[in-house]
Short mmCIF file of C-alpha atoms and ligand atoms in Angstrom, two decimals:
data_model
loop_
_atom_site.label_atom_id
_atom_site.label_comp_id
_atom_site.label_asym_id
_atom_site.label_seq_id
_atom_site.Cartn_x
_atom_site.Cartn_y
_atom_site.Cartn_z
CA UNK A 545 123.67 53.13 34.46
CA UNK A 546 122.48 49.79 35.61
CA UNK A 547 119.87 49.66 38.97
CA UNK A 548 121.79 49.07 42.04
CA UNK A 549 122.12 45.69 42.64
CA UNK A 550 120.19 43.69 45.22
CA UNK A 551 121.58 40.80 47.72
CA UNK A 552 123.89 40.61 50.55
CA UNK A 553 128.02 40.36 49.48
CA UNK A 554 130.69 39.53 51.70
CA UNK A 555 132.00 43.05 51.72
CA UNK A 556 129.87 45.70 52.39
CA UNK A 557 132.64 48.18 51.24
CA UNK A 558 131.90 49.17 47.65
CA UNK A 559 135.90 50.16 47.75
CA UNK A 560 136.43 46.29 48.38
CA UNK A 561 133.85 44.95 46.32
CA UNK A 562 135.33 47.21 43.43
CA UNK A 563 138.64 46.02 43.73
CA UNK A 564 137.34 42.25 44.23
CA UNK A 565 135.64 42.59 40.66
CA UNK A 566 138.65 44.25 39.18
CA UNK A 567 141.17 41.19 40.05
CA UNK A 568 138.96 38.80 39.07
CA UNK A 569 137.89 39.96 35.92
CA UNK A 570 141.59 40.43 34.99
CA UNK A 571 141.69 36.75 35.35
CA UNK A 572 138.75 36.41 32.72
CA UNK A 573 136.53 35.15 35.45
CA UNK A 574 132.80 35.65 34.36
CA UNK A 575 130.02 37.64 35.49
CA UNK A 576 128.35 34.86 37.35
CA UNK A 577 131.33 33.47 38.92
CA UNK A 578 132.39 37.16 40.00
CA UNK A 579 129.00 37.35 41.94
CA UNK A 580 129.68 33.67 43.38
CA UNK A 581 132.97 34.56 44.80
CA UNK A 582 131.87 38.25 46.08
CA UNK A 583 129.50 35.91 48.28
CA UNK A 584 126.07 36.70 46.35
CA UNK A 585 123.40 34.79 48.35
CA UNK A 586 120.27 36.57 46.34
CA UNK A 587 119.11 33.46 44.10
CA UNK A 588 117.09 35.77 41.77
CA UNK A 589 120.04 37.74 40.65
CA UNK A 590 121.84 34.77 39.08
CA UNK A 591 118.70 34.53 36.97
CA UNK A 592 119.36 37.48 34.69
CA UNK A 593 120.69 37.23 31.37
CA UNK A 594 124.47 37.58 30.87
CA UNK A 595 124.08 40.92 29.35
CA UNK A 596 122.05 42.15 32.31
CA UNK A 597 124.72 40.50 34.74
CA UNK A 598 127.40 42.12 32.85
CA UNK A 599 125.87 45.46 33.29
CA UNK A 600 125.32 44.59 37.27
CA UNK A 601 128.64 43.67 37.48
CA UNK A 602 129.88 46.96 35.83
CA UNK A 603 127.84 48.83 38.07
CA UNK A 604 129.87 47.67 40.85
CA UNK A 605 133.06 49.20 39.67
CA UNK A 606 131.52 52.30 38.40
CA UNK A 607 130.14 51.33 34.92
CA UNK A 608 133.96 50.94 33.63
CA UNK A 609 133.63 50.02 29.99
CA UNK A 610 136.80 48.12 29.33
CA UNK A 611 136.01 44.94 31.79
CA UNK A 612 136.90 42.03 30.54
CA UNK A 613 134.36 39.42 29.14
CA UNK A 614 136.22 36.15 28.19
CA UNK A 615 135.41 32.69 27.02
CA UNK A 616 135.69 30.54 28.55
CA UNK A 617 135.67 31.63 31.95
CA UNK A 618 138.70 30.17 33.71
CA UNK A 619 136.56 29.09 37.30
CA UNK A 620 133.44 27.25 35.48
CA UNK A 621 135.22 25.97 32.21
CA UNK A 622 132.46 27.99 30.32
CA UNK A 623 129.30 26.05 32.14
CA UNK A 624 127.87 29.74 33.43
CA UNK A 625 128.44 31.08 30.23
CA UNK A 626 127.95 29.15 26.66
CA UNK A 627 125.98 26.30 28.38
CA UNK A 628 123.54 28.63 29.96
CA UNK A 629 122.82 30.20 26.65
CA UNK A 630 119.86 29.81 24.16
CA UNK A 631 121.71 27.53 21.72
CA UNK A 632 122.36 24.74 24.38
CA UNK A 633 119.65 25.07 26.21
CA UNK A 634 117.72 24.39 23.00
CA UNK A 635 119.48 21.89 22.54
CA UNK A 636 118.66 20.09 25.80
CA UNK A 637 114.97 20.75 25.14
CA UNK A 638 115.42 18.98 21.86
CA UNK A 639 117.16 16.04 23.54
CA UNK A 640 114.10 15.77 25.91
CA UNK A 641 111.57 15.83 22.93
CA UNK A 642 113.38 13.57 20.96
CA UNK A 643 114.01 11.14 24.12
CA UNK A 644 110.36 10.58 23.83
CA UNK A 645 109.79 10.71 27.85
CA UNK A 646 106.31 10.59 29.60
CA UNK A 647 106.83 12.93 33.00
CA UNK A 648 105.08 15.48 35.24
CA UNK A 649 108.09 17.40 36.06
CA UNK A 650 111.92 17.32 35.98
CA UNK A 651 115.14 17.79 37.59
CA UNK A 652 118.50 18.12 36.02
CA UNK A 653 121.82 16.53 36.87
CA UNK A 654 125.25 18.02 36.41
CA UNK A 655 128.38 16.31 36.68
CA UNK A 656 131.16 19.11 36.18
CA UNK A 657 134.75 18.41 35.66
CA UNK A 658 136.87 17.38 38.90
CA UNK A 659 139.17 20.01 38.27
CA UNK A 660 136.81 22.91 38.26
CA UNK A 661 137.57 22.17 42.13
CA UNK A 662 140.86 23.09 42.06
CA UNK A 663 140.18 25.89 39.60
CA UNK A 664 137.72 27.45 42.42
CA UNK A 665 140.04 26.63 45.33
CA UNK A 666 142.93 28.63 43.11
CA UNK A 667 140.77 31.47 42.83
CA UNK A 668 139.70 31.62 46.45
CA UNK A 669 143.20 31.32 47.55
CA UNK A 670 144.17 34.48 45.45
CA UNK A 671 141.36 36.09 47.00
CA UNK A 672 142.52 35.30 50.45
CA UNK A 673 146.10 36.64 49.57
CA UNK A 674 144.65 40.09 48.55
CA UNK A 675 141.71 40.21 50.76
CA UNK A 676 142.94 38.39 54.05
CA UNK A 677 140.28 39.70 56.34
CA UNK A 678 137.50 38.83 54.30
CA UNK A 679 138.36 35.65 52.92
CA UNK A 680 140.57 34.00 55.54
CA UNK A 681 137.56 31.87 56.93
CA UNK A 682 135.89 31.23 53.73
CA UNK A 683 135.68 28.08 51.77
CA UNK A 684 133.91 26.85 48.76
CA UNK A 685 130.73 25.97 51.18
CA UNK A 686 130.33 29.59 51.37
CA UNK A 687 129.95 30.70 47.78
CA UNK A 688 127.15 29.30 45.33
CA UNK A 689 127.91 26.42 43.20
CA UNK A 690 128.54 26.04 39.49
CA UNK A 691 125.51 23.53 39.62
CA UNK A 692 123.05 25.48 41.47
CA UNK A 693 123.85 28.69 39.71
CA UNK A 694 123.35 27.05 36.37
CA UNK A 695 119.97 25.57 37.70
CA UNK A 696 118.72 28.54 39.05
CA UNK A 697 119.45 30.39 35.56
CA UNK A 698 118.26 27.38 33.43
CA UNK A 699 115.56 25.81 35.66
CA UNK A 700 112.66 28.19 34.90
CA UNK A 701 113.69 28.65 31.31
CA UNK A 702 113.88 25.02 30.45
CA UNK A 703 110.51 24.53 32.60
CA UNK A 704 108.90 27.07 30.45
CA UNK A 705 110.24 25.22 26.91
CA UNK A 706 108.87 21.93 28.10
CA UNK A 707 105.77 23.40 29.80
CA UNK A 708 106.72 21.19 32.87
CA UNK A 709 107.76 22.49 36.59
CA UNK A 710 111.25 22.14 37.16
CA UNK A 711 111.37 20.91 41.05
CA UNK A 712 114.12 19.80 43.56
CA UNK A 713 112.95 16.41 43.39
CA UNK A 714 111.41 14.42 40.45
CA UNK A 715 111.65 10.76 38.82
CA UNK A 716 112.67 12.21 35.67
CA UNK A 717 116.17 13.25 35.22
CA UNK A 718 118.03 15.34 32.37
CA UNK A 719 121.48 14.45 32.91
CA UNK A 720 124.28 16.68 31.92
CA UNK A 721 128.04 15.26 31.66
CA UNK A 722 130.42 18.28 31.30
CA UNK A 723 133.90 16.64 30.78
CA UNK A 724 137.23 18.84 30.17
CA UNK A 725 140.19 16.78 28.32
CA UNK A 726 142.63 18.23 30.83
CA UNK A 727 141.08 17.48 34.27
CA UNK A 728 142.93 14.79 35.15
CA UNK A 729 146.36 16.19 33.97
CA UNK A 730 145.51 19.56 36.35
CA UNK A 731 144.76 17.28 39.36
CA UNK A 732 148.41 15.20 39.14
CA UNK A 733 150.16 17.57 41.59
CA UNK A 734 147.58 16.33 44.22
CA UNK A 735 148.78 12.61 43.91
CA UNK A 736 152.25 13.59 44.35
CA UNK A 737 151.16 15.41 47.73
CA UNK A 738 148.70 12.44 48.98
CA UNK A 739 149.48 9.62 46.70
CA UNK A 740 147.99 7.07 49.20
CA UNK A 741 144.49 8.93 48.77
CA UNK A 742 144.48 8.36 44.64
CA UNK A 743 146.86 5.09 44.52
CA UNK A 744 144.02 3.31 46.68
CA UNK A 745 141.28 4.43 44.29
CA UNK A 746 143.17 3.49 41.31
CA UNK A 747 143.97 -0.15 42.25
CA UNK A 748 140.29 -0.98 43.07
CA UNK A 749 138.67 0.38 40.34
CA UNK A 750 141.68 -0.53 37.62
CA UNK A 751 140.13 2.71 36.12
CA UNK A 752 142.65 5.60 35.63
CA UNK A 753 139.97 8.04 34.48
CA UNK A 754 138.07 7.83 38.11
CA UNK A 755 141.50 8.18 40.04
CA UNK A 756 140.23 11.90 40.93
CA UNK A 757 136.65 12.18 42.10
CA UNK A 758 135.24 15.20 43.62
CA UNK A 759 135.14 13.39 47.23
CA UNK A 760 138.83 12.63 47.17
CA UNK A 761 140.27 15.90 45.35
CA UNK A 762 138.16 17.75 48.10
CA UNK A 763 139.67 15.71 51.15
CA UNK A 764 143.24 16.66 49.67
CA UNK A 765 142.53 20.07 48.98
CA UNK A 766 141.21 20.62 52.48
CA UNK A 767 144.80 18.99 54.22
CA UNK A 768 146.82 21.16 51.63
CA UNK A 769 148.56 24.27 52.98
CA UNK A 770 148.04 27.38 50.91
CA UNK A 771 151.79 27.45 50.35
CA UNK A 772 152.02 24.09 48.98
CA UNK A 773 149.34 24.79 46.83
CA UNK A 774 150.58 28.09 45.62
CA UNK A 775 153.61 26.53 44.83
CA UNK A 776 152.69 23.67 42.56
CA UNK A 777 149.38 25.38 40.82
CA UNK A 778 149.17 28.94 39.30
CA UNK A 779 146.09 30.88 39.11
CA UNK A 780 144.26 29.34 36.02
CA UNK A 781 143.94 31.57 33.00
CA UNK A 782 141.42 32.08 30.35
CA UNK A 783 142.58 29.93 27.60
CA UNK A 784 140.33 29.54 24.28
CA UNK A 785 141.37 26.09 24.81
CA UNK A 786 139.58 25.29 28.04
CA UNK A 787 136.22 24.96 27.34
CA UNK A 788 134.54 22.25 28.78
CA UNK A 789 132.31 19.73 26.39
CA UNK A 790 128.89 18.49 27.05
CA UNK A 791 128.92 15.67 24.65
CA UNK A 792 125.82 13.77 25.84
CA UNK A 793 122.66 14.68 27.40
CA UNK A 794 120.86 11.68 28.89
CA UNK A 795 116.86 11.39 29.72
CA UNK A 796 116.35 9.00 32.66
CA UNK A 797 113.20 8.20 34.33
CA UNK A 798 113.13 5.94 37.45
CA UNK A 799 112.05 2.80 37.47
CA UNK A 800 108.27 1.83 37.47
CA UNK A 801 107.53 -1.60 39.42
CA UNK A 802 104.26 -3.66 38.53
CA UNK A 803 103.08 -6.10 40.43
CA UNK A 804 100.69 -9.14 40.05
CA UNK A 805 100.02 -12.89 40.41
CA UNK A 806 100.50 -15.39 38.03
CA UNK A 807 99.07 -18.79 36.91
CA UNK A 808 101.57 -21.51 34.99
CA UNK A 809 99.64 -24.39 33.18
CA UNK A 810 102.45 -25.97 31.46
CA UNK A 811 105.09 -28.46 32.78
CA UNK A 812 107.72 -27.57 29.90
CA UNK A 813 107.95 -23.61 30.75
CA UNK A 814 110.55 -22.22 33.22
CA UNK A 815 110.28 -19.30 35.01
CA UNK A 816 112.98 -17.10 34.08
CA UNK A 817 114.63 -17.50 30.54
CA UNK A 818 117.00 -20.60 30.53
CA UNK A 819 119.91 -20.04 28.98
CA UNK A 820 122.76 -22.45 29.04
CA UNK A 821 126.30 -22.25 27.88
CA UNK A 822 125.09 -19.04 25.77
CA UNK A 823 122.30 -21.02 24.30
CA UNK A 824 118.26 -21.07 24.86
CA UNK A 825 117.08 -24.13 26.33
CA UNK A 826 113.68 -23.33 26.28
CA UNK A 827 111.09 -21.33 23.96
CA UNK A 828 109.76 -19.17 26.31
CA UNK A 829 109.55 -18.49 30.25
CA UNK A 830 106.86 -17.09 32.68
CA UNK A 831 109.19 -13.68 32.74
CA UNK A 832 108.92 -13.43 29.05
CA UNK A 833 105.41 -14.20 28.93
CA UNK A 834 104.38 -11.53 30.87
CA UNK A 835 107.00 -9.03 30.15
CA UNK A 836 106.38 -8.82 26.50
CA UNK A 837 103.62 -6.87 26.56
CA UNK A 838 104.60 -4.72 29.22
CA UNK A 839 107.64 -3.81 27.69
CA UNK A 840 105.41 -2.80 24.26
CA UNK A 841 103.75 -0.63 26.59
CA UNK A 842 106.22 0.79 28.90
CA UNK A 843 108.87 1.14 26.59
CA UNK A 844 111.61 0.37 29.23
CA UNK A 845 115.35 -0.56 28.67
CA UNK A 846 115.75 -3.40 31.25
CA UNK A 847 113.71 -5.73 33.51
CA UNK A 848 114.17 -7.58 36.60
CA UNK A 849 111.75 -10.17 37.71
CA UNK A 850 111.42 -11.07 40.95
CA UNK A 851 108.57 -13.68 42.77
CA UNK A 852 107.38 -14.97 46.17
CA UNK A 853 109.52 -18.21 45.43
CA UNK A 854 109.25 -20.14 42.34
CA UNK A 855 108.36 -23.26 41.00
CA UNK A 856 110.49 -26.13 38.79
CA UNK A 857 109.87 -25.67 35.01
CA UNK A 858 107.82 -29.08 35.34
CA UNK A 859 105.61 -27.67 38.32
CA UNK A 860 102.20 -25.80 37.26
CA UNK A 861 101.17 -22.84 39.38
CA UNK A 862 97.50 -23.08 40.12
CA UNK A 863 94.80 -21.47 42.47
CA UNK A 864 95.14 -17.36 42.66
CA UNK A 865 98.72 -17.67 41.31
CA UNK A 866 102.11 -16.63 42.65
CA UNK A 867 102.86 -12.74 43.45
CA UNK A 868 105.61 -11.26 41.49
CA UNK A 869 106.85 -8.01 40.49
CA UNK A 870 108.79 -6.51 37.54
CA UNK A 871 111.27 -3.37 38.02
CA UNK A 872 110.98 -1.34 34.70
CA UNK A 873 114.03 0.41 34.54
CA UNK A 874 113.67 3.74 32.56
CA UNK A 875 110.29 3.81 31.09
CA UNK A 876 109.47 6.29 28.75
CA UNK A 877 105.50 5.80 29.13
CA UNK A 878 104.88 5.84 32.89
CA UNK A 879 101.01 7.10 33.43
CA UNK A 880 98.35 4.42 32.84
CA UNK A 881 94.85 4.33 33.68
CA UNK A 882 93.20 1.29 35.47
CA UNK A 883 91.28 0.41 32.18
CA UNK A 884 94.75 0.75 30.24
CA UNK A 885 96.43 -1.87 32.86
CA UNK A 886 93.53 -4.47 32.57
CA UNK A 887 94.01 -4.28 28.83
CA UNK A 888 97.66 -5.02 29.37
CA UNK A 889 96.80 -7.90 31.47
CA UNK A 890 94.29 -9.21 28.65
CA UNK A 891 97.34 -9.10 26.12
CA UNK A 892 99.28 -10.95 28.47
CA UNK A 893 96.60 -13.36 28.97
CA UNK A 894 96.30 -14.29 25.48
CA UNK A 895 99.72 -16.63 26.20
CA UNK A 896 98.17 -20.19 26.82
CA UNK A 897 100.66 -21.27 29.16
CA UNK A 898 100.38 -18.03 31.45
CA UNK A 899 98.23 -15.77 32.90
CA UNK A 900 98.06 -13.18 35.23
CA UNK A 901 95.76 -11.16 37.76
CA UNK A 902 95.89 -8.03 40.06
CA UNK A 903 98.11 -6.42 37.70
CA UNK A 904 99.02 -2.95 39.35
CA UNK A 905 101.37 -0.50 39.46
CA UNK A 906 103.29 -0.45 42.85
CA UNK A 907 105.48 1.63 44.91
CA UNK A 908 109.17 0.64 45.24
CA UNK A 909 108.70 0.75 48.95
CA UNK A 910 105.93 -1.96 48.73
CA UNK A 911 108.26 -4.71 46.82
CA UNK A 912 109.83 -5.85 50.46
CA UNK A 913 106.75 -7.51 51.03
CA UNK A 914 107.50 -10.18 48.29
CA UNK A 915 110.52 -11.56 50.19
CA UNK A 916 109.12 -10.85 53.46
CA UNK A 917 108.32 -14.06 55.45
CA UNK A 918 109.33 -16.19 52.75
CA UNK A 919 110.40 -18.89 55.03
CA UNK A 920 107.40 -18.57 57.24
CA UNK A 921 104.73 -18.62 54.61
CA UNK A 922 102.63 -21.47 54.19
CA UNK A 923 102.34 -23.09 50.71
CA UNK A 924 99.97 -25.80 49.33
CA UNK A 925 100.47 -28.26 46.78
CA UNK A 926 99.01 -31.34 45.26
CA UNK A 927 100.78 -34.04 43.75
CA UNK A 928 100.18 -37.12 41.77
CA UNK A 929 101.93 -39.90 43.42
CA UNK A 930 102.87 -43.74 42.39
CA UNK A 931 103.31 -46.66 44.93
CA UNK A 932 105.16 -49.65 44.44
CA UNK A 933 102.57 -52.09 45.78
CA UNK A 934 98.59 -50.62 46.42
CA UNK A 935 98.27 -48.60 49.33
CA UNK A 936 95.22 -49.14 51.22
CA UNK A 937 92.58 -46.46 52.14
CA UNK A 938 93.03 -46.95 55.56
CA UNK A 939 96.84 -46.33 54.77
CA UNK A 940 95.88 -43.31 52.96
CA UNK A 941 93.25 -41.89 55.56
CA UNK A 942 96.17 -42.25 58.23
CA UNK A 943 97.89 -39.25 56.74
CA UNK A 944 95.73 -37.08 57.45
CA UNK A 945 96.39 -37.64 61.25
CA UNK A 946 99.52 -36.68 61.19
CA UNK A 947 99.82 -32.94 61.65
CA UNK A 948 102.82 -30.39 61.89
CA UNK A 949 105.33 -32.94 61.01
CA UNK A 950 109.01 -31.85 61.35
CA UNK A 951 111.36 -33.37 58.43
CA UNK A 952 114.98 -32.80 58.10
CA UNK A 953 116.10 -32.26 54.27
CA UNK A 954 119.61 -32.44 53.07
CA UNK A 955 120.13 -30.28 50.27
CA UNK A 956 118.60 -32.51 47.23
CA UNK A 957 120.91 -33.84 44.88
CA UNK A 958 119.33 -32.04 42.09
CA UNK A 959 120.07 -28.81 43.57
CA UNK A 960 123.33 -29.55 44.99
CA UNK A 961 125.21 -27.47 42.02
CA UNK A 962 123.55 -24.26 43.36
CA UNK A 963 122.73 -24.30 46.86
CA UNK A 964 125.23 -25.34 50.12
CA UNK A 965 124.95 -28.37 51.23
CA UNK A 966 123.00 -28.23 54.58
CA UNK A 967 120.23 -29.62 56.61
CA UNK A 968 117.16 -27.68 56.64
CA UNK A 969 114.27 -28.41 59.10
CA UNK A 970 110.81 -27.93 57.68
CA UNK A 971 107.12 -28.32 58.79
CA UNK A 972 104.45 -30.18 56.92
CA UNK A 973 101.12 -28.79 58.38
CA UNK A 974 98.73 -30.92 57.22
CA UNK A 975 98.55 -33.81 54.50
CA UNK A 976 95.70 -35.82 52.91
CA UNK A 977 95.24 -38.43 50.09
CA UNK A 978 92.61 -39.31 47.32
CA UNK A 979 92.92 -42.58 45.75
CA UNK A 980 93.17 -42.61 42.05
CA UNK A 981 93.49 -46.07 41.19
CA UNK A 982 95.38 -49.34 42.88
CA UNK A 983 99.05 -47.86 42.17
CA UNK A 984 97.97 -43.97 41.93
CA UNK A 985 96.82 -41.35 44.60
CA UNK A 986 96.93 -37.76 44.84
CA UNK A 987 98.77 -35.87 48.02
CA UNK A 988 97.37 -32.78 49.23
CA UNK A 989 99.88 -31.17 51.36
CA UNK A 990 100.18 -27.89 53.27
CA UNK A 991 103.92 -27.08 54.40
CA UNK A 992 106.14 -24.61 55.35
CA UNK A 993 107.67 -22.52 52.30
CA UNK A 994 110.87 -23.94 51.21
CA UNK A 995 109.75 -27.70 51.86
CA UNK A 996 111.36 -29.72 49.01
CA UNK A 997 108.21 -31.55 47.81
CA UNK A 998 109.63 -34.05 45.46
CA UNK A 999 112.12 -35.16 47.96
CA UNK A 1000 109.73 -35.58 50.49
CA UNK A 1001 107.51 -38.10 48.36
CA UNK A 1002 110.60 -40.01 47.36
CA UNK A 1003 112.96 -39.54 50.16
CA UNK A 1004 115.88 -38.43 47.66
CA UNK A 1005 118.01 -41.80 48.84
CA UNK A 1006 117.31 -41.08 52.56
CA UNK A 1007 118.51 -37.89 52.25
CA UNK A 1008 114.91 -36.54 53.27
CA UNK A 1009 113.35 -38.17 56.87
CA UNK A 1010 110.79 -38.96 57.38
CA UNK A 1011 109.46 -38.95 53.91
CA UNK A 1012 106.22 -40.61 52.49
CA UNK A 1013 107.78 -43.99 52.02
CA UNK A 1014 109.02 -44.27 55.15
CA UNK A 1015 105.52 -43.00 56.37
CA UNK A 1016 103.59 -45.40 54.23
CA UNK A 1017 106.23 -48.53 54.44
CA UNK A 1018 106.00 -48.37 50.51
CA UNK A 1019 108.35 -46.98 47.96
CA UNK A 1020 106.60 -44.13 46.70
CA UNK A 1021 107.52 -41.70 44.04
CA UNK A 1022 106.19 -38.24 42.31
CA UNK A 1023 105.00 -37.78 38.79
CA UNK A 1024 103.03 -34.59 38.70
CA UNK A 1025 103.21 -31.65 41.14
CA UNK A 1026 100.81 -28.21 41.30
CA UNK A 1027 101.45 -25.33 43.69
CA UNK A 1028 97.65 -24.72 44.84
CA UNK A 1029 98.45 -21.41 46.83
CA UNK A 1030 101.14 -19.02 47.81
CA UNK A 1031 99.62 -17.37 50.99
CA UNK A 1032 100.81 -13.74 50.68
CA UNK A 1033 98.50 -11.15 50.73
CA UNK A 1034 100.31 -8.90 48.68
CA UNK A 1035 99.91 -7.18 46.06
CA UNK A 1036 96.23 -6.25 47.13
CA UNK A 1037 93.53 -8.42 45.02
CA UNK A 1038 91.64 -6.06 42.23
CA UNK A 1039 89.24 -8.27 42.09
CA UNK A 1040 86.35 -6.68 43.33
CA UNK A 1041 87.55 -3.40 42.57
ZN1 LIG B 1044 132.48 31.31 35.20
#
């Protein structure tokens, strides 16, 4: 005789509980699902092994030996049976180990076949019919879900096997996708009842597999009368062909973000890979120079590179560099000491064209700082310029007196193919110029971010006004441009640390 069971059930009358157990087991419902439908609220009870649970359930019906124990259970499609046994849990452990992820704790995410909702609803209706008072006002929200029960039992077992805590929240997720071949077919009657709910979904997604989702199935079930349901769907029975499958165990780590500042010393290097009509237009890019060494260390799958503004291919990025951040998806290595990060930085800096500083792992919430105030920020530049006639020192010195000059820039011809046509107001905060030789001078500029410098110098056929040519009365052109600074105090400087 098993020890009496702890935990409250819907019914306090042992005779009623016994009847419920007999009704459910006659339909082949498994011990864990029986406990769920009985309203068991004690998590610990679900942690027991299948054999122990069967004993507990038997104790509820006076230790009847002939209780059915079918496979798979028609309510959970075997998820709380085969998929809670040692062989499958071992498969998970193997999958996690061979994924080779670094993680400190973990969660499990389960997706269960949508028709399991319909099946659970059917059992609830069966109970409502036989035990009206007890189940009349209860719905699926009131019973423990398949997912929760699965986790209550397997969480501690997996945690022990992986020697890592199982948590409610974690950056590392073990994803189990359960599928059941006949799921859609079992849901078909729902679309006869509410064609609009499912038709909309079908058109938008153009994907038949997604016609039935947990959300829309749950909605239709809650709007359906018990009579309609019972007329169109019979209480499921145990059938050996009805075991659901779990073909894939996927391990995913949350993205890790790494930030820093980069300098670019080349006039032939684009910021991102330059691909036109499927072919490469440049050997490398700032992004690739930085991400190559990162990928080798973090072992991630995809990267997303972003920066505070960008410079043209032929423009150098000097000074303290331009802030950037790389989002690294599903990394397999995530723990790095500051020393190792410095080594990665040194590895990147073997590049002749690109150097980085302040390389650091940052929080996802911090990366908005990168785009923040992109327009308000000040940027400084130096440009090597040419004039058709020599400019006198006085003419050049006069530029220094111009402060907070408002200019109007029509979208430059060279970017019209990717930017809408508009006239933008920008401010040149200050300027100064140094003579190089008769026809050449260096122009230093401090401007509002988003100012088109090349166009300010040559005027872009009058599309930027005023411009350097109109200010000096001489035709001017720009030969070389360098960004000297991008004023953004993020990410934090590491130079003194
Ligand atoms: Zn079950």
